[in-house]
mmCIF file with all atom_site columns, C-alpha atoms in Angstrom:
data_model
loop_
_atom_site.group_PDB
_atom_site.id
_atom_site.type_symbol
_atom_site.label_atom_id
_atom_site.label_alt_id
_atom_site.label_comp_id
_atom_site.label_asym_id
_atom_site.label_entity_id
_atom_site.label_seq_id
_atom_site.pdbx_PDB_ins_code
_atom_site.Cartn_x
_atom_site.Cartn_y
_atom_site.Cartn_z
_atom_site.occupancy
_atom_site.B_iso_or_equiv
_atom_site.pdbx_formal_charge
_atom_site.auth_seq_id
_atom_site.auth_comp_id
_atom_site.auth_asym_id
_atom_site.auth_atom_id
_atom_site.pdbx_PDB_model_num
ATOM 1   C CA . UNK A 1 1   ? 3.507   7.011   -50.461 1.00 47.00 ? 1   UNK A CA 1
ATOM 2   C CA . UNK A 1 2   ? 2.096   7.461   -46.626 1.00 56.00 ? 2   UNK A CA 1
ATOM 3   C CA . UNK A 1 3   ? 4.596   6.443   -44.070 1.00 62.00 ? 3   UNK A CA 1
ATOM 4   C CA . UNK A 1 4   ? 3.686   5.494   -40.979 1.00 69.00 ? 4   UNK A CA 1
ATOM 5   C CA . UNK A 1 5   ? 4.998   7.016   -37.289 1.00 64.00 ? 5   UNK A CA 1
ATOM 6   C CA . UNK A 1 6   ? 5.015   4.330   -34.931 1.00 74.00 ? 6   UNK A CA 1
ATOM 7   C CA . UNK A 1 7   ? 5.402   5.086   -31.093 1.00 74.00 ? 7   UNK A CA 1
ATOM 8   C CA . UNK A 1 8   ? 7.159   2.878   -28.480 1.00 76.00 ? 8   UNK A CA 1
ATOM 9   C CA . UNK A 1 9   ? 5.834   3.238   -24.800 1.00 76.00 ? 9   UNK A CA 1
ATOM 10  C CA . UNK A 1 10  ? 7.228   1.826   -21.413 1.00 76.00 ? 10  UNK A CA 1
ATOM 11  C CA . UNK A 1 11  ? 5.124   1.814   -18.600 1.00 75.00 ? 11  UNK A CA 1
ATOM 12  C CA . UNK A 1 12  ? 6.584   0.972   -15.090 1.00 79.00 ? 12  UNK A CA 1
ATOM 13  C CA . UNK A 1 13  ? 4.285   0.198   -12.565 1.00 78.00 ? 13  UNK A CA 1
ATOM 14  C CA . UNK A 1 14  ? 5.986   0.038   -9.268  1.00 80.00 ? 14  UNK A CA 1
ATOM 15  C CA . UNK A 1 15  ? 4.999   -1.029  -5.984  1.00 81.00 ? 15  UNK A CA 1
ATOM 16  C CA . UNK A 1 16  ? 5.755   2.563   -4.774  1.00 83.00 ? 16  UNK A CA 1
ATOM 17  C CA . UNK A 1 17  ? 6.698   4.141   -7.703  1.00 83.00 ? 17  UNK A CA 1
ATOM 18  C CA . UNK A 1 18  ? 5.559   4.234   -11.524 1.00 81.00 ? 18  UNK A CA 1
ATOM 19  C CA . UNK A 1 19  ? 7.369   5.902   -14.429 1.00 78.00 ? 19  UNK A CA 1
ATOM 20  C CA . UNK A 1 20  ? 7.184   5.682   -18.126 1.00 75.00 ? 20  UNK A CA 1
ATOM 21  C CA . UNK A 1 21  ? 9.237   6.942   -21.262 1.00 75.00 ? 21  UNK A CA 1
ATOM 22  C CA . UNK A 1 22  ? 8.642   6.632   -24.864 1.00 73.00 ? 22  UNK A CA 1
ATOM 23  C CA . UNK A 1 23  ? 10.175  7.103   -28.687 1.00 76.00 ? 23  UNK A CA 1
ATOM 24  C CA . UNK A 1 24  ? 8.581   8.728   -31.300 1.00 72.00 ? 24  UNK A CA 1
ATOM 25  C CA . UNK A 1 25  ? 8.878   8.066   -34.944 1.00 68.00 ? 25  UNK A CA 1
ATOM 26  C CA . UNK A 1 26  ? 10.233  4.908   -36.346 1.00 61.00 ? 26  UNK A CA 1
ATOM 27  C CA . UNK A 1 27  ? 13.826  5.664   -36.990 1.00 60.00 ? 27  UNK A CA 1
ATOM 28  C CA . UNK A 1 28  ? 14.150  7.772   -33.388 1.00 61.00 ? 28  UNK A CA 1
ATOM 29  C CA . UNK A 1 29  ? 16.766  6.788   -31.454 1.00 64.00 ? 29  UNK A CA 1
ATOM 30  C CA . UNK A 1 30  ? 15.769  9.424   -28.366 1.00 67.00 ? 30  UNK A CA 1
ATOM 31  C CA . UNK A 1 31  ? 14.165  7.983   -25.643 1.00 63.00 ? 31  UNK A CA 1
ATOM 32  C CA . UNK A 1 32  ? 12.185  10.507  -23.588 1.00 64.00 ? 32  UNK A CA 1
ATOM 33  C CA . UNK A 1 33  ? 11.411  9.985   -20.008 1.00 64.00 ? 33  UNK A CA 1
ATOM 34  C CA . UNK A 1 34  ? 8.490   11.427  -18.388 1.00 59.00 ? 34  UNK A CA 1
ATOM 35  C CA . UNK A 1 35  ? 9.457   14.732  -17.428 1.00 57.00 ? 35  UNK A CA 1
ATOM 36  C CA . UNK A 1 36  ? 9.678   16.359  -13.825 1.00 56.00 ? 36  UNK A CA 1
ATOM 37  C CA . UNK A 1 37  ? 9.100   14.696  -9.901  1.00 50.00 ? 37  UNK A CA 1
ATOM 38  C CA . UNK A 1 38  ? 12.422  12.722  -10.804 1.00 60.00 ? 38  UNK A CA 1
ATOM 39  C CA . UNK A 1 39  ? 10.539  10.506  -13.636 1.00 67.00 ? 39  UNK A CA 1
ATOM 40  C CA . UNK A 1 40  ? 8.762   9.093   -11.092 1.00 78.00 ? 40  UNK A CA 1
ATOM 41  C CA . UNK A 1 41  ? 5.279   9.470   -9.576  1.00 82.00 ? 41  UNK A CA 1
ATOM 42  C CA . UNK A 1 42  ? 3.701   7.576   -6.573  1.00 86.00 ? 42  UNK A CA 1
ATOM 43  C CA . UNK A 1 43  ? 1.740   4.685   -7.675  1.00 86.00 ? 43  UNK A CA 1
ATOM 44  C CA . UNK A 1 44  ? -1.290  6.101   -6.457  1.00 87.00 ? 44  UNK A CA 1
ATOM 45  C CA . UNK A 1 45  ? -4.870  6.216   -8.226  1.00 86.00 ? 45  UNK A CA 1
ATOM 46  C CA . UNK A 1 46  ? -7.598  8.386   -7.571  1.00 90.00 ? 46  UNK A CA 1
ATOM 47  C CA . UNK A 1 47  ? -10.942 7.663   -8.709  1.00 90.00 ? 47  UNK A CA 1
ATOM 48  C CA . UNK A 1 48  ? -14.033 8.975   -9.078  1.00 92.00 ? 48  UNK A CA 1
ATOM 49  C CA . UNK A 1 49  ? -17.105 7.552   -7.782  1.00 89.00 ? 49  UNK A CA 1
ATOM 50  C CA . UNK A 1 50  ? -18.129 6.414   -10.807 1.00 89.00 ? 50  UNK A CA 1
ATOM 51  C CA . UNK A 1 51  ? -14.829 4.596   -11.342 1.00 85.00 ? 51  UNK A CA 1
ATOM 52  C CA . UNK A 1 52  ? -13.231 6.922   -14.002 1.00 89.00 ? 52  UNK A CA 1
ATOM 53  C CA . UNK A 1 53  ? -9.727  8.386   -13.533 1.00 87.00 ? 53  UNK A CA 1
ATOM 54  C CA . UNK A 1 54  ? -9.630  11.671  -11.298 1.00 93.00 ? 54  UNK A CA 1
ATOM 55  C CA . UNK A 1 55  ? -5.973  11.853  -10.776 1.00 90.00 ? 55  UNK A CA 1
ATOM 56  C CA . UNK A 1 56  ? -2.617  10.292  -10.559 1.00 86.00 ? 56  UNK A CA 1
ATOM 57  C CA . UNK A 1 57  ? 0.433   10.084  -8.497  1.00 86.00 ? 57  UNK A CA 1
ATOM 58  C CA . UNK A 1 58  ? 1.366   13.384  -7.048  1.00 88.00 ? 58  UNK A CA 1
ATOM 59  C CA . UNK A 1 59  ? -1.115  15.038  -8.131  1.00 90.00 ? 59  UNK A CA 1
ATOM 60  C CA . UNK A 1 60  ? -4.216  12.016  -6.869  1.00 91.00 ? 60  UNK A CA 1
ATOM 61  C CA . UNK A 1 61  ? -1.795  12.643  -3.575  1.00 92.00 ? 61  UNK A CA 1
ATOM 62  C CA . UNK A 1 62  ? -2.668  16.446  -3.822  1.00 95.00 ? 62  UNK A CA 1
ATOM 63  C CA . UNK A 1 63  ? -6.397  16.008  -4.752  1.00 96.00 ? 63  UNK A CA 1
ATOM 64  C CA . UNK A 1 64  ? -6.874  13.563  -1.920  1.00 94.00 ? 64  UNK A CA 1
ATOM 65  C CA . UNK A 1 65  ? -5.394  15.833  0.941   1.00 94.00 ? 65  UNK A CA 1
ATOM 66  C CA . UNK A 1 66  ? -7.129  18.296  -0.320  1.00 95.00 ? 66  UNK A CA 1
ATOM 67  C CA . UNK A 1 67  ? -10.479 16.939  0.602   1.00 93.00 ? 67  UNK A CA 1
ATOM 68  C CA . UNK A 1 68  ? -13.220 17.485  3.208   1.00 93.00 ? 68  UNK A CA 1
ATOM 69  C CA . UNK A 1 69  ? -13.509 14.478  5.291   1.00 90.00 ? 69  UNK A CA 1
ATOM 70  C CA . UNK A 1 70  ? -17.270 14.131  4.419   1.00 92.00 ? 70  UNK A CA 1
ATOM 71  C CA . UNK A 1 71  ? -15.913 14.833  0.908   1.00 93.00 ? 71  UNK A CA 1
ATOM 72  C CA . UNK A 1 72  ? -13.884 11.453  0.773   1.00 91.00 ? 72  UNK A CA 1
ATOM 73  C CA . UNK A 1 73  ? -16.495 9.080   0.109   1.00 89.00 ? 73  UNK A CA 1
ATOM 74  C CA . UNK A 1 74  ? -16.952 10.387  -3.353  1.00 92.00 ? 74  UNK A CA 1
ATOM 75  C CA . UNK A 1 75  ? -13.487 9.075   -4.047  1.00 92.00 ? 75  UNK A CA 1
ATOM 76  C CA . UNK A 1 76  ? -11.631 5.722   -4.039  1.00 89.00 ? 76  UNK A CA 1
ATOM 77  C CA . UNK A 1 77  ? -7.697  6.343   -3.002  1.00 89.00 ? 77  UNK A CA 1
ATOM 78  C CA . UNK A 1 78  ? -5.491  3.473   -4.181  1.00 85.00 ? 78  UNK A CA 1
ATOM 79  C CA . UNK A 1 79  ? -1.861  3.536   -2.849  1.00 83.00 ? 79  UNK A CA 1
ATOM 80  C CA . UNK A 1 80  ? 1.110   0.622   -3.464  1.00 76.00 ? 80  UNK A CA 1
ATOM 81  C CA . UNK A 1 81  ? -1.671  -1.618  -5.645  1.00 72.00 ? 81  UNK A CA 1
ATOM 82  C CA . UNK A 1 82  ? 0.862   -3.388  -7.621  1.00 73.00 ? 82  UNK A CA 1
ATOM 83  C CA . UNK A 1 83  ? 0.840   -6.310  -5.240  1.00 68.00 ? 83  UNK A CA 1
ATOM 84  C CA . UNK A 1 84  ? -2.709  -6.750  -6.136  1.00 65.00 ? 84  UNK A CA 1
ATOM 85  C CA . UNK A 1 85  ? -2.284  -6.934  -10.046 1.00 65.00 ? 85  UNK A CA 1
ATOM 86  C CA . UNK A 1 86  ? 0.598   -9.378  -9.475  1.00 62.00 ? 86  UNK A CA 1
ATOM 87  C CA . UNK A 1 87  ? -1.151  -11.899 -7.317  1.00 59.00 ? 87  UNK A CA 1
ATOM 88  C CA . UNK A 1 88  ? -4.450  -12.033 -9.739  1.00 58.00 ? 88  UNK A CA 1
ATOM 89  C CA . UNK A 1 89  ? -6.521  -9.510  -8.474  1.00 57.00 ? 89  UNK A CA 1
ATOM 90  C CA . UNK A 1 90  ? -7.195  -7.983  -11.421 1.00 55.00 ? 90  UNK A CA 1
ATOM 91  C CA . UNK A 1 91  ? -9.720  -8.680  -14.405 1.00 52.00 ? 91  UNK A CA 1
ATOM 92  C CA . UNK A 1 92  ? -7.219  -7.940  -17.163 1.00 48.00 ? 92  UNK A CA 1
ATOM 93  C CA . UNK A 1 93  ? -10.211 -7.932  -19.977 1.00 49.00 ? 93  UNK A CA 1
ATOM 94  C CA . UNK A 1 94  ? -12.099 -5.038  -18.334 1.00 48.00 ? 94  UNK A CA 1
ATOM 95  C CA . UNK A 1 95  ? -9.370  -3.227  -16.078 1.00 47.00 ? 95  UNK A CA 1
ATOM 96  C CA . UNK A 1 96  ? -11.313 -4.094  -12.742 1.00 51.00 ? 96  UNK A CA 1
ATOM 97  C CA . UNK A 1 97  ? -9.221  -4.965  -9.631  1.00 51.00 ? 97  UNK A CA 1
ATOM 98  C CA . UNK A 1 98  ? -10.832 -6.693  -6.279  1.00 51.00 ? 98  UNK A CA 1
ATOM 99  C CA . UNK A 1 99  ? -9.045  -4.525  -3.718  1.00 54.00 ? 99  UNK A CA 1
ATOM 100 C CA . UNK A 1 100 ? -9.960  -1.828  -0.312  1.00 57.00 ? 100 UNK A CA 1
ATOM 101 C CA . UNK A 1 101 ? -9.105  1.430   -1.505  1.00 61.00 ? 101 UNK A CA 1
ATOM 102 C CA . UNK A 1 102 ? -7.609  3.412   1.662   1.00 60.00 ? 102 UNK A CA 1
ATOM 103 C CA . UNK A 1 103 ? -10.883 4.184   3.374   1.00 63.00 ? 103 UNK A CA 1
ATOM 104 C CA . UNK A 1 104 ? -11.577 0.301   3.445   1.00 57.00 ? 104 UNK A CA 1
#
């Protein structure tokens, strides 16, 4: 008999900050919060130019400063973009949202 291990996840997306915490097994009753920078990270993306994921909160922060100016335009830097996804912006089906990242 296989049993199974299920695996509860909460995301919080906020408009400044985003957290998330999760269980682990089916009969866990220990709910573990992501760990360090107070549970919390900015809600910032950083992207690549091809659109994939370069970084996230503190560290998309850290990546970004980080930068040569002539550097930047490889990147999109999203900051405080839950407004966006909560007034439609967003193409839920493939994840694309119709926003200015911060360089316009």
């Amino acid at each position: 008999m296989s049993s199974k291990v299920l695996h509860f996840i909460a995301i919080d997306v906020g408009t400044t900050n985003s957290g998330f915490g999760y269980v682990s097994g089916a009969s866990s009753t220990d709910f573990v919060m992501q760990p360090g920078h107070d549970r919390k990270e900015p809600t910032i993306l950083l992207l690549n130019k091809d659109g994939s994921l370069h970084s996230f909160g503190h560290q998309a922060w850290t990546d970004f400063e980080g930068l040569e100016e002539d550097e930047m335009c490889d990147y999109f830097f999203f900051d405080r973009f839950k407004m966006n996804i909560q007034h439609g912006k967003v193409n839920t089906t493939s994840f694309r949202m119709s926003t200015r990242d911060a360089q316009g």
